[in-house]
Amino acid sequence: MSLDGKNILVTGGTGSFGKKFIETVLKRFKPSKLIVFSRDELKQAEMSRVFNAPCMRYFIGDVRDESRLHRALNGVDIIIHAAALKHVPVAEYNPFEAVKTNVIGAENIINMAIDNGVDRVVALSSDKAVNPVNMYGATKLCADKMFVASNHYSAGKTRFSVVRYGNVLGSRGSVVPLYRELRKTGKIPITDARMTRFWITLDQGVELVLKSLEIMAGGEIFVPKIPSMKITDLAEAMAPECKKEFVGIRPGEKLHEVLIPRDEMRKTIEFGDMFVITPDIEGWHNDKLKTGKLIQEDFEYSSDGNKQWLSPADLKRMIGE
């Protein structure tokens, strides 16, 4: 899908994903407007010195503020919704704040997108939204269901889909920059030796969003096929010379994560590089998914049962160390 001439708004646009998405779009396309919507003026000021193309717009606002969203979405064709309160321990201790941003913010995006005639909305989700055990995951599960269900009452004029993936290598909130910093101390904390996680790069996340924009009919949850890694292997790759200290699982953490639960496999279509969870929407169809294979097997897509695994050497290549 060409984004030439489009008006695109990215919520949470100063975050790791937002910056990579904007960098990619500016390299490949010629949008009419590329709007960064976020609430941190310092990050916007810093970002504007790097991304200063004529199409760039910097809009101070919060997804919690419906009226501000209404103003920002005037004339917008596409929304990439990346804004979220996403740190698990932070959400555990500030649950009401997580609800305001991740759930009420999602409702505001949906309502204002419909009211402003936005064409397509892609919302970013997380593996923690599947069978959630923490507040962050619970709010993201709620948001996922809201975005899928919103296709019922947008009358097809505004289409909503979700992209769901695992931990992002190199993002500000991932363990990789934390381990880089802690190497200086000679000690690396490890929560549990059994722990596994899905991993994806920022580039892969952006490519998945762009592909989803192209093939979405509305209501799909797009899930990439990505590798898993043991947390012990990650620590060994990042800091082989450091002492490893086992500190226990943090509040709200799982040993393993799931991207597609067993109960959703019956409505999942498989492709070479991704899965697509189809919606329970009457009359829904998507001709662009005809080449996929409907999954019949009774299994779940989990980080410990994955067929793809990252070795320490693989990780080093991915992060450039």
C-alpha atoms as a printed R data frame, in Angstrom:
    type eleno elety resid chain resno       x       y      z
1   ATOM     1    CA   MET     A     1   0.000   0.000  0.000
2   ATOM     2    CA   SER     A     2   1.401   3.390 -0.958
3   ATOM     3    CA   LEU     A     3   1.296   6.056  1.722
4   ATOM     4    CA   ASP     A     4   1.993   8.821 -0.768
5   ATOM     5    CA   GLY     A     5  -0.329  11.773 -0.235
6   ATOM     6    CA   LYS     A     6  -1.793  10.306  2.958
7   ATOM     7    CA   ASN     A     7  -2.289  12.089  6.266
8   ATOM     8    CA   ILE     A     8  -0.901   9.740  8.927
9   ATOM     9    CA   LEU     A     9  -1.007  10.173 12.701
10  ATOM    10    CA   VAL     A    10   1.120   8.124 15.111
11  ATOM    11    CA   THR     A    11   0.107   8.120 18.765
12  ATOM    12    CA   GLY     A    12   3.053   7.652 21.078
13  ATOM    13    CA   GLY     A    13   5.073   8.873 18.131
14  ATOM    14    CA   THR     A    14   8.163   9.780 20.157
15  ATOM    15    CA   GLY     A    15   8.605   6.195 21.381
16  ATOM    16    CA   SER     A    16  10.985   3.613 19.930
17  ATOM    17    CA   PHE     A    17   8.430   2.202 17.499
18  ATOM    18    CA   GLY     A    18   7.072   5.608 16.525
19  ATOM    19    CA   LYS     A    19  10.499   6.948 15.593
20  ATOM    20    CA   LYS     A    20  11.382   3.863 13.553
21  ATOM    21    CA   PHE     A    21   8.004   3.925 11.799
22  ATOM    22    CA   ILE     A    22   8.369   7.605 10.910
23  ATOM    23    CA   GLU     A    23  11.943   7.093  9.725
24  ATOM    24    CA   THR     A    24  10.790   4.250  7.445
25  ATOM    25    CA   VAL     A    25   7.804   6.137  6.041
26  ATOM    26    CA   LEU     A    26   9.923   9.202  5.243
27  ATOM    27    CA   LYS     A    27  12.435   7.018  3.371
28  ATOM    28    CA   ARG     A    28   9.864   5.124  1.284
29  ATOM    29    CA   PHE     A    29   6.888   7.399  0.795
30  ATOM    30    CA   LYS     A    30   5.796  10.982  0.343
31  ATOM    31    CA   PRO     A    31   2.945  11.491  2.819
32  ATOM    32    CA   SER     A    32   1.040  14.748  2.823
33  ATOM    33    CA   LYS     A    33   1.253  14.940  6.617
34  ATOM    34    CA   LEU     A    34   3.023  12.751  9.150
35  ATOM    35    CA   ILE     A    35   1.782  13.710 12.597
36  ATOM    36    CA   VAL     A    36   3.501  12.847 15.873
37  ATOM    37    CA   PHE     A    37   0.903  12.806 18.657
38  ATOM    38    CA   SER     A    38   2.330  12.556 22.178
39  ATOM    39    CA   ARG     A    39   2.354  14.399 25.483
40  ATOM    40    CA   ASP     A    40   6.096  14.959 26.054
41  ATOM    41    CA   GLU     A    41   7.220  18.311 24.671
42  ATOM    42    CA   LEU     A    42  10.925  17.623 25.307
43  ATOM    43    CA   LYS     A    43  10.887  14.400 23.302
44  ATOM    44    CA   GLN     A    44   9.006  16.139 20.520
45  ATOM    45    CA   ALA     A    45  11.504  19.001 20.464
46  ATOM    46    CA   GLU     A    46  14.409  16.553 20.309
47  ATOM    47    CA   MET     A    47  12.710  14.481 17.626
48  ATOM    48    CA   SER     A    48  11.892  17.526 15.498
49  ATOM    49    CA   ARG     A    49  15.606  18.233 15.130
50  ATOM    50    CA   VAL     A    50  16.057  14.803 13.507
51  ATOM    51    CA   PHE     A    51  12.808  14.461 11.569
52  ATOM    52    CA   ASN     A    52  12.104  17.892 10.112
53  ATOM    53    CA   ALA     A    53  10.686  17.115  6.654
54  ATOM    54    CA   PRO     A    54   8.017  19.542  5.388
55  ATOM    55    CA   CYS     A    55   5.310  16.923  5.970
56  ATOM    56    CA   MET     A    56   6.140  16.535  9.665
57  ATOM    57    CA   ARG     A    57   3.725  17.859 12.294
58  ATOM    58    CA   TYR     A    58   4.232  17.717 16.069
59  ATOM    59    CA   PHE     A    59   1.013  17.694 18.063
60  ATOM    60    CA   ILE     A    60   1.079  17.815 21.875
61  ATOM    61    CA   GLY     A    61  -1.786  15.768 23.254
62  ATOM    62    CA   ASP     A    62  -2.841  12.747 25.280
63  ATOM    63    CA   VAL     A    63  -5.010   9.844 24.116
64  ATOM    64    CA   ARG     A    64  -6.939  10.318 27.353
65  ATOM    65    CA   ASP     A    65  -8.156  13.691 26.028
66  ATOM    66    CA   GLU     A    66 -10.990  13.040 23.579
67  ATOM    67    CA   SER     A    67 -11.392  16.657 22.498
68  ATOM    68    CA   ARG     A    68  -7.686  17.004 21.712
69  ATOM    69    CA   LEU     A    69  -7.797  13.802 19.654
70  ATOM    70    CA   HIS     A    70 -10.800  15.136 17.775
71  ATOM    71    CA   ARG     A    71  -8.805  18.203 16.780
72  ATOM    72    CA   ALA     A    72  -5.682  16.219 15.887
73  ATOM    73    CA   LEU     A    73  -7.576  13.753 13.660
74  ATOM    74    CA   ASN     A    74  -9.111  16.341 11.384
75  ATOM    75    CA   GLY     A    75  -8.359  15.162  7.835
76  ATOM    76    CA   VAL     A    76  -6.322  12.137  8.956
77  ATOM    77    CA   ASP     A    77  -6.457   8.998  6.759
78  ATOM    78    CA   ILE     A    78  -4.461   6.518  8.850
79  ATOM    79    CA   ILE     A    79  -3.791   6.105 12.578
80  ATOM    80    CA   ILE     A    80  -0.989   3.985 14.005
81  ATOM    81    CA   HIS     A    81  -1.857   3.638 17.684
82  ATOM    82    CA   ALA     A    82   1.362   2.979 19.592
83  ATOM    83    CA   ALA     A    83   0.678   5.006 22.757
84  ATOM    84    CA   ALA     A    84   0.439   2.900 25.903
85  ATOM    85    CA   LEU     A    85   1.499   2.649 29.496
86  ATOM    86    CA   LYS     A    86   3.430  -0.581 28.982
87  ATOM    87    CA   HIS     A    87   5.918  -1.310 31.786
88  ATOM    88    CA   VAL     A    88   4.557  -4.271 33.726
89  ATOM    89    CA   PRO     A    89   5.657  -3.243 37.263
90  ATOM    90    CA   VAL     A    90   4.534   0.350 36.668
91  ATOM    91    CA   ALA     A    91   1.072  -0.811 35.608
92  ATOM    92    CA   GLU     A    92   0.879  -3.178 38.591
93  ATOM    93    CA   TYR     A    93   1.390  -0.311 41.033
94  ATOM    94    CA   ASN     A    94  -0.543   2.296 39.036
95  ATOM    95    CA   PRO     A    95  -3.508   0.286 37.725
96  ATOM    96    CA   PHE     A    96  -5.905   3.205 37.337
97  ATOM    97    CA   GLU     A    97  -3.380   5.057 35.204
98  ATOM    98    CA   ALA     A    98  -2.957   2.002 32.982
99  ATOM    99    CA   VAL     A    99  -6.727   1.826 32.471
100 ATOM   100    CA   LYS     A   100  -6.952   5.525 31.630
101 ATOM   101    CA   THR     A   101  -4.280   5.298 28.923
102 ATOM   102    CA   ASN     A   102  -4.656   1.782 27.563
103 ATOM   103    CA   VAL     A   103  -8.430   1.282 27.772
104 ATOM   104    CA   ILE     A   104 -10.077   4.709 27.880
105 ATOM   105    CA   GLY     A   105  -7.428   5.986 25.474
106 ATOM   106    CA   ALA     A   106  -8.320   3.158 23.074
107 ATOM   107    CA   GLU     A   107 -12.005   4.058 23.317
108 ATOM   108    CA   ASN     A   108 -11.172   7.678 22.518
109 ATOM   109    CA   ILE     A   109  -9.132   6.632 19.469
110 ATOM   110    CA   ILE     A   110 -12.006   4.489 18.216
111 ATOM   111    CA   ASN     A   111 -14.710   7.110 18.691
112 ATOM   112    CA   MET     A   112 -12.693   9.980 17.275
113 ATOM   113    CA   ALA     A   113 -11.483   7.914 14.309
114 ATOM   114    CA   ILE     A   114 -15.073   7.099 13.365
115 ATOM   115    CA   ASP     A   115 -16.297  10.654 13.942
116 ATOM   116    CA   ASN     A   116 -13.481  12.069 11.775
117 ATOM   117    CA   GLY     A   117 -13.869   9.544  8.957
118 ATOM   118    CA   VAL     A   118 -10.409   7.997  9.343
119 ATOM   119    CA   ASP     A   119  -9.910   5.195  6.814
120 ATOM   120    CA   ARG     A   120  -7.688   2.723  8.682
121 ATOM   121    CA   VAL     A   121  -6.453   2.245 12.232
122 ATOM   122    CA   VAL     A   122  -3.762  -0.239 13.264
123 ATOM   123    CA   ALA     A   123  -3.275  -0.667 17.006
124 ATOM   124    CA   LEU     A   124  -0.136  -2.177 18.500
125 ATOM   125    CA   SER     A   125  -0.644  -4.944 21.041
126 ATOM   126    CA   SER     A   126   1.518  -7.348 23.044
127 ATOM   127    CA   ASP     A   127   1.915 -11.037 23.819
128 ATOM   128    CA   LYS     A   128   1.028 -10.052 27.379
129 ATOM   129    CA   ALA     A   129  -2.562  -9.483 26.213
130 ATOM   130    CA   VAL     A   130  -2.967 -13.271 25.834
131 ATOM   131    CA   ASN     A   131  -4.169 -15.040 28.993
132 ATOM   132    CA   PRO     A   132  -3.041 -11.992 31.005
133 ATOM   133    CA   VAL     A   133  -1.773 -12.268 34.565
134 ATOM   134    CA   ASN     A   134  -0.797  -8.608 34.959
135 ATOM   135    CA   MET     A   135  -2.550  -5.260 34.713
136 ATOM   136    CA   TYR     A   136  -0.757  -4.221 31.538
137 ATOM   137    CA   GLY     A   137  -1.784  -7.423 29.767
138 ATOM   138    CA   ALA     A   138  -5.360  -7.121 30.999
139 ATOM   139    CA   THR     A   139  -5.690  -3.583 29.650
140 ATOM   140    CA   LYS     A   140  -4.171  -4.580 26.302
141 ATOM   141    CA   LEU     A   141  -6.536  -7.555 26.008
142 ATOM   142    CA   CYS     A   142  -9.432  -5.184 26.651
143 ATOM   143    CA   ALA     A   143  -8.110  -2.749 24.041
144 ATOM   144    CA   ASP     A   144  -7.604  -5.538 21.482
145 ATOM   145    CA   LYS     A   145 -11.200  -6.643 21.840
146 ATOM   146    CA   MET     A   146 -12.416  -3.052 21.600
147 ATOM   147    CA   PHE     A   147 -10.535  -2.427 18.362
148 ATOM   148    CA   VAL     A   148 -11.817  -5.659 16.808
149 ATOM   149    CA   ALA     A   149 -15.403  -5.074 17.959
150 ATOM   150    CA   SER     A   150 -15.409  -1.469 16.742
151 ATOM   151    CA   ASN     A   151 -15.646  -2.785 13.169
152 ATOM   152    CA   HIS     A   152 -19.225  -3.800 14.003
153 ATOM   153    CA   TYR     A   153 -20.436  -0.230 14.326
154 ATOM   154    CA   SER     A   154 -18.124   1.744 12.058
155 ATOM   155    CA   ALA     A   155 -20.231   0.525  9.112
156 ATOM   156    CA   GLY     A   156 -17.069  -0.301  7.178
157 ATOM   157    CA   LYS     A   157 -16.120   3.363  6.814
158 ATOM   158    CA   THR     A   158 -13.324   3.097  9.360
159 ATOM   159    CA   ARG     A   159 -11.429  -0.175  9.588
160 ATOM   160    CA   PHE     A   160  -9.639  -1.278 12.752
161 ATOM   161    CA   SER     A   161  -7.048  -4.045 13.079
162 ATOM   162    CA   VAL     A   162  -4.454  -5.097 15.642
163 ATOM   163    CA   VAL     A   163  -0.788  -6.081 15.379
164 ATOM   164    CA   ARG     A   164   0.408  -8.321 18.223
165 ATOM   165    CA   TYR     A   165   4.036  -9.251 18.863
166 ATOM   166    CA   GLY     A   166   6.571  -9.913 21.614
167 ATOM   167    CA   ASN     A   167   9.455  -8.048 23.212
168 ATOM   168    CA   VAL     A   168  11.222  -5.546 20.956
169 ATOM   169    CA   LEU     A   169  15.010  -5.741 20.723
170 ATOM   170    CA   GLY     A   170  16.550  -2.326 21.158
171 ATOM   171    CA   SER     A   171  13.445  -0.526 22.397
172 ATOM   172    CA   ARG     A   172  13.893   1.754 25.379
173 ATOM   173    CA   GLY     A   173  11.905  -0.559 27.627
174 ATOM   174    CA   SER     A   174  13.601  -3.841 26.692
175 ATOM   175    CA   VAL     A   175  16.164  -5.684 28.785
176 ATOM   176    CA   VAL     A   176  18.887  -5.221 26.143
177 ATOM   177    CA   PRO     A   177  19.756  -1.574 26.957
178 ATOM   178    CA   LEU     A   178  19.404  -2.417 30.660
179 ATOM   179    CA   TYR     A   179  21.956  -5.222 30.381
180 ATOM   180    CA   ARG     A   180  24.274  -2.958 28.388
181 ATOM   181    CA   GLU     A   181  24.256  -0.501 31.265
182 ATOM   182    CA   LEU     A   182  24.565  -3.126 34.000
183 ATOM   183    CA   ARG     A   183  27.608  -4.736 32.374
184 ATOM   184    CA   LYS     A   184  29.633  -1.941 33.928
185 ATOM   185    CA   THR     A   185  28.792  -3.279 37.407
186 ATOM   186    CA   GLY     A   186  29.954  -6.824 36.656
187 ATOM   187    CA   LYS     A   187  26.580  -8.275 37.728
188 ATOM   188    CA   ILE     A   188  23.525  -9.155 35.631
189 ATOM   189    CA   PRO     A   189  20.137  -9.927 37.238
190 ATOM   190    CA   ILE     A   190  18.130 -12.863 35.856
191 ATOM   191    CA   THR     A   191  14.561 -13.377 37.003
192 ATOM   192    CA   ASP     A   192  14.241 -17.148 36.437
193 ATOM   193    CA   ALA     A   193  16.443 -19.604 34.552
194 ATOM   194    CA   ARG     A   194  13.388 -21.205 32.905
195 ATOM   195    CA   MET     A   195  12.020 -17.959 31.450
196 ATOM   196    CA   THR     A   196  11.542 -17.570 27.670
197 ATOM   197    CA   ARG     A   197  10.359 -14.642 25.564
198 ATOM   198    CA   PHE     A   198   9.425 -13.846 21.966
199 ATOM   199    CA   TRP     A   199  11.746 -11.297 20.301
200 ATOM   200    CA   ILE     A   200  11.267  -8.982 17.347
201 ATOM   201    CA   THR     A   201  13.308  -6.074 15.978
202 ATOM   202    CA   LEU     A   202  11.925  -2.580 15.468
203 ATOM   203    CA   ASP     A   203  12.375  -2.988 11.711
204 ATOM   204    CA   GLN     A   204  10.324  -6.189 11.745
205 ATOM   205    CA   GLY     A   205   7.594  -4.503 13.775
206 ATOM   206    CA   VAL     A   206   7.362  -1.619 11.321
207 ATOM   207    CA   GLU     A   207   7.264  -3.995  8.334
208 ATOM   208    CA   LEU     A   208   4.426  -5.944  9.943
209 ATOM   209    CA   VAL     A   209   2.409  -2.760 10.496
210 ATOM   210    CA   LEU     A   210   2.946  -1.639  6.895
211 ATOM   211    CA   LYS     A   211   1.894  -5.055  5.607
212 ATOM   212    CA   SER     A   212  -1.163  -5.055  7.856
213 ATOM   213    CA   LEU     A   213  -2.215  -1.652  6.525
214 ATOM   214    CA   GLU     A   214  -2.100  -3.080  3.026
215 ATOM   215    CA   ILE     A   215  -4.077  -6.289  3.529
216 ATOM   216    CA   MET     A   216  -6.469  -5.493  6.394
217 ATOM   217    CA   ALA     A   217 -10.212  -5.648  5.908
218 ATOM   218    CA   GLY     A   218 -10.870  -4.750  9.552
219 ATOM   219    CA   GLY     A   219 -10.990  -6.923 12.659
220 ATOM   220    CA   GLU     A   220  -7.887  -9.038 12.058
221 ATOM   221    CA   ILE     A   221  -5.146  -9.585 14.634
222 ATOM   222    CA   PHE     A   222  -1.824  -9.928 12.809
223 ATOM   223    CA   VAL     A   223   0.827 -12.045 14.563
224 ATOM   224    CA   PRO     A   224   4.341 -12.444 13.126
225 ATOM   225    CA   LYS     A   225   6.342 -15.654 13.213
226 ATOM   226    CA   ILE     A   226   9.246 -14.613 15.411
227 ATOM   227    CA   PRO     A   227  11.906 -16.476 17.403
228 ATOM   228    CA   SER     A   228  12.055 -17.168 21.112
229 ATOM   229    CA   MET     A   229  15.030 -16.966 23.407
230 ATOM   230    CA   LYS     A   230  15.846 -18.164 26.894
231 ATOM   231    CA   ILE     A   231  16.574 -15.315 29.272
232 ATOM   232    CA   THR     A   232  19.757 -17.124 30.363
233 ATOM   233    CA   ASP     A   233  20.985 -17.198 26.749
234 ATOM   234    CA   LEU     A   234  20.221 -13.499 26.393
235 ATOM   235    CA   ALA     A   235  22.236 -12.695 29.523
236 ATOM   236    CA   GLU     A   236  25.102 -14.831 28.269
237 ATOM   237    CA   ALA     A   237  25.064 -13.099 24.888
238 ATOM   238    CA   MET     A   238  24.961  -9.610 26.390
239 ATOM   239    CA   ALA     A   239  27.373 -10.056 29.282
240 ATOM   240    CA   PRO     A   240  29.332 -13.333 29.191
241 ATOM   241    CA   GLU     A   241  31.944 -11.961 31.578
242 ATOM   242    CA   CYS     A   242  29.446 -10.883 34.259
243 ATOM   243    CA   LYS     A   243  28.212 -12.723 37.329
244 ATOM   244    CA   LYS     A   244  24.571 -13.834 36.957
245 ATOM   245    CA   GLU     A   245  22.269 -13.234 39.924
246 ATOM   246    CA   PHE     A   246  18.837 -14.896 40.054
247 ATOM   247    CA   VAL     A   247  16.441 -12.371 41.569
248 ATOM   248    CA   GLY     A   248  13.026 -13.986 41.083
249 ATOM   249    CA   ILE     A   249  10.066 -13.144 38.870
250 ATOM   250    CA   ARG     A   250   8.800  -9.575 39.193
251 ATOM   251    CA   PRO     A   251   5.153  -8.836 40.078
252 ATOM   252    CA   GLY     A   252   2.916  -9.644 37.108
253 ATOM   253    CA   GLU     A   253   5.494 -11.632 35.102
254 ATOM   254    CA   LYS     A   254   5.057 -15.036 33.469
255 ATOM   255    CA   LEU     A   255   7.641 -17.716 32.855
256 ATOM   256    CA   HIS     A   256   6.569 -17.918 29.205
257 ATOM   257    CA   GLU     A   257   4.442 -15.780 26.896
258 ATOM   258    CA   VAL     A   258   1.761 -16.724 24.356
259 ATOM   259    CA   LEU     A   259   0.977 -14.925 21.102
260 ATOM   260    CA   ILE     A   260  -1.986 -17.066 20.050
261 ATOM   261    CA   PRO     A   261  -3.920 -19.057 22.658
262 ATOM   262    CA   ARG     A   262  -5.239 -22.532 21.950
263 ATOM   263    CA   ASP     A   263  -8.851 -21.328 21.829
264 ATOM   264    CA   GLU     A   264  -8.104 -18.846 19.016
265 ATOM   265    CA   MET     A   265  -6.253 -21.298 16.776
266 ATOM   266    CA   ARG     A   266  -9.561 -22.503 15.275
267 ATOM   267    CA   LYS     A   267 -10.000 -19.124 13.574
268 ATOM   268    CA   THR     A   268  -6.347 -18.513 12.696
269 ATOM   269    CA   ILE     A   269  -4.941 -18.462  9.167
270 ATOM   270    CA   GLU     A   270  -1.267 -19.301  8.643
271 ATOM   271    CA   PHE     A   271   1.096 -17.742  6.129
272 ATOM   272    CA   GLY     A   272   4.811 -18.173  5.568
273 ATOM   273    CA   ASP     A   273   5.814 -15.288  7.803
274 ATOM   274    CA   MET     A   274   2.796 -14.656 10.013
275 ATOM   275    CA   PHE     A   275  -0.539 -15.784 11.440
276 ATOM   276    CA   VAL     A   276  -3.811 -13.870 11.137
277 ATOM   277    CA   ILE     A   277  -6.519 -14.317 13.775
278 ATOM   278    CA   THR     A   278  -9.806 -13.676 12.006
279 ATOM   279    CA   PRO     A   279 -12.676 -11.840 13.739
280 ATOM   280    CA   ASP     A   280 -16.093 -13.135 14.755
281 ATOM   281    CA   ILE     A   281 -17.856 -10.500 12.687
282 ATOM   282    CA   GLU     A   282 -20.951 -11.477 10.714
283 ATOM   283    CA   GLY     A   283 -20.315 -11.162  7.001
284 ATOM   284    CA   TRP     A   284 -16.577 -10.565  7.452
285 ATOM   285    CA   HIS     A   285 -14.328 -11.596  4.573
286 ATOM   286    CA   ASN     A   286 -10.907 -10.686  3.280
287 ATOM   287    CA   ASP     A   287  -9.988 -11.820 -0.223
288 ATOM   288    CA   LYS     A   288  -6.337 -10.982  0.415
289 ATOM   289    CA   LEU     A   289  -6.125 -13.834  2.945
290 ATOM   290    CA   LYS     A   290  -7.289 -16.559  0.533
291 ATOM   291    CA   THR     A   291  -3.774 -17.887  0.035
292 ATOM   292    CA   GLY     A   292  -3.405 -18.721  3.727
293 ATOM   293    CA   LYS     A   293  -4.015 -22.069  5.414
294 ATOM   294    CA   LEU     A   294  -6.686 -22.387  8.099
295 ATOM   295    CA   ILE     A   295  -5.087 -24.006 11.132
296 ATOM   296    CA   GLN     A   296  -6.665 -27.226 12.339
297 ATOM   297    CA   GLU     A   297  -4.073 -28.341 14.890
298 ATOM   298    CA   ASP     A   298  -4.847 -28.086 18.578
299 ATOM   299    CA   PHE     A   299  -1.905 -26.068 19.869
300 ATOM   300    CA   GLU     A   300  -0.927 -22.603 21.061
301 ATOM   301    CA   TYR     A   301   1.810 -20.302 19.819
302 ATOM   302    CA   SER     A   302   3.939 -19.927 22.936
303 ATOM   303    CA   SER     A   303   7.493 -18.783 23.577
304 ATOM   304    CA   ASP     A   304   8.510 -22.095 25.175
305 ATOM   305    CA   GLY     A   305   6.871 -24.235 22.460
306 ATOM   306    CA   ASN     A   306   8.214 -22.194 19.556
307 ATOM   307    CA   LYS     A   307   9.946 -23.813 16.564
308 ATOM   308    CA   GLN     A   308  12.284 -20.832 16.069
309 ATOM   309    CA   TRP     A   309  14.989 -20.065 18.619
310 ATOM   310    CA   LEU     A   310  17.630 -17.374 18.909
311 ATOM   311    CA   SER     A   311  21.120 -18.424 19.948
312 ATOM   312    CA   PRO     A   312  23.484 -15.992 21.708
313 ATOM   313    CA   ALA     A   313  25.315 -15.563 18.390
314 ATOM   314    CA   ASP     A   314  22.024 -14.779 16.604
315 ATOM   315    CA   LEU     A   315  21.201 -12.109 19.165
316 ATOM   316    CA   LYS     A   316  24.622 -10.483 18.856
317 ATOM   317    CA   ARG     A   317  24.153 -10.194 15.094
318 ATOM   318    CA   MET     A   318  20.668  -8.696 15.504
319 ATOM   319    CA   ILE     A   319  21.761  -5.985 17.929
320 ATOM   320    CA   GLY     A   320  25.080  -5.330 16.226
321 ATOM   321    CA   GLU     A   321  27.451  -6.463 18.972
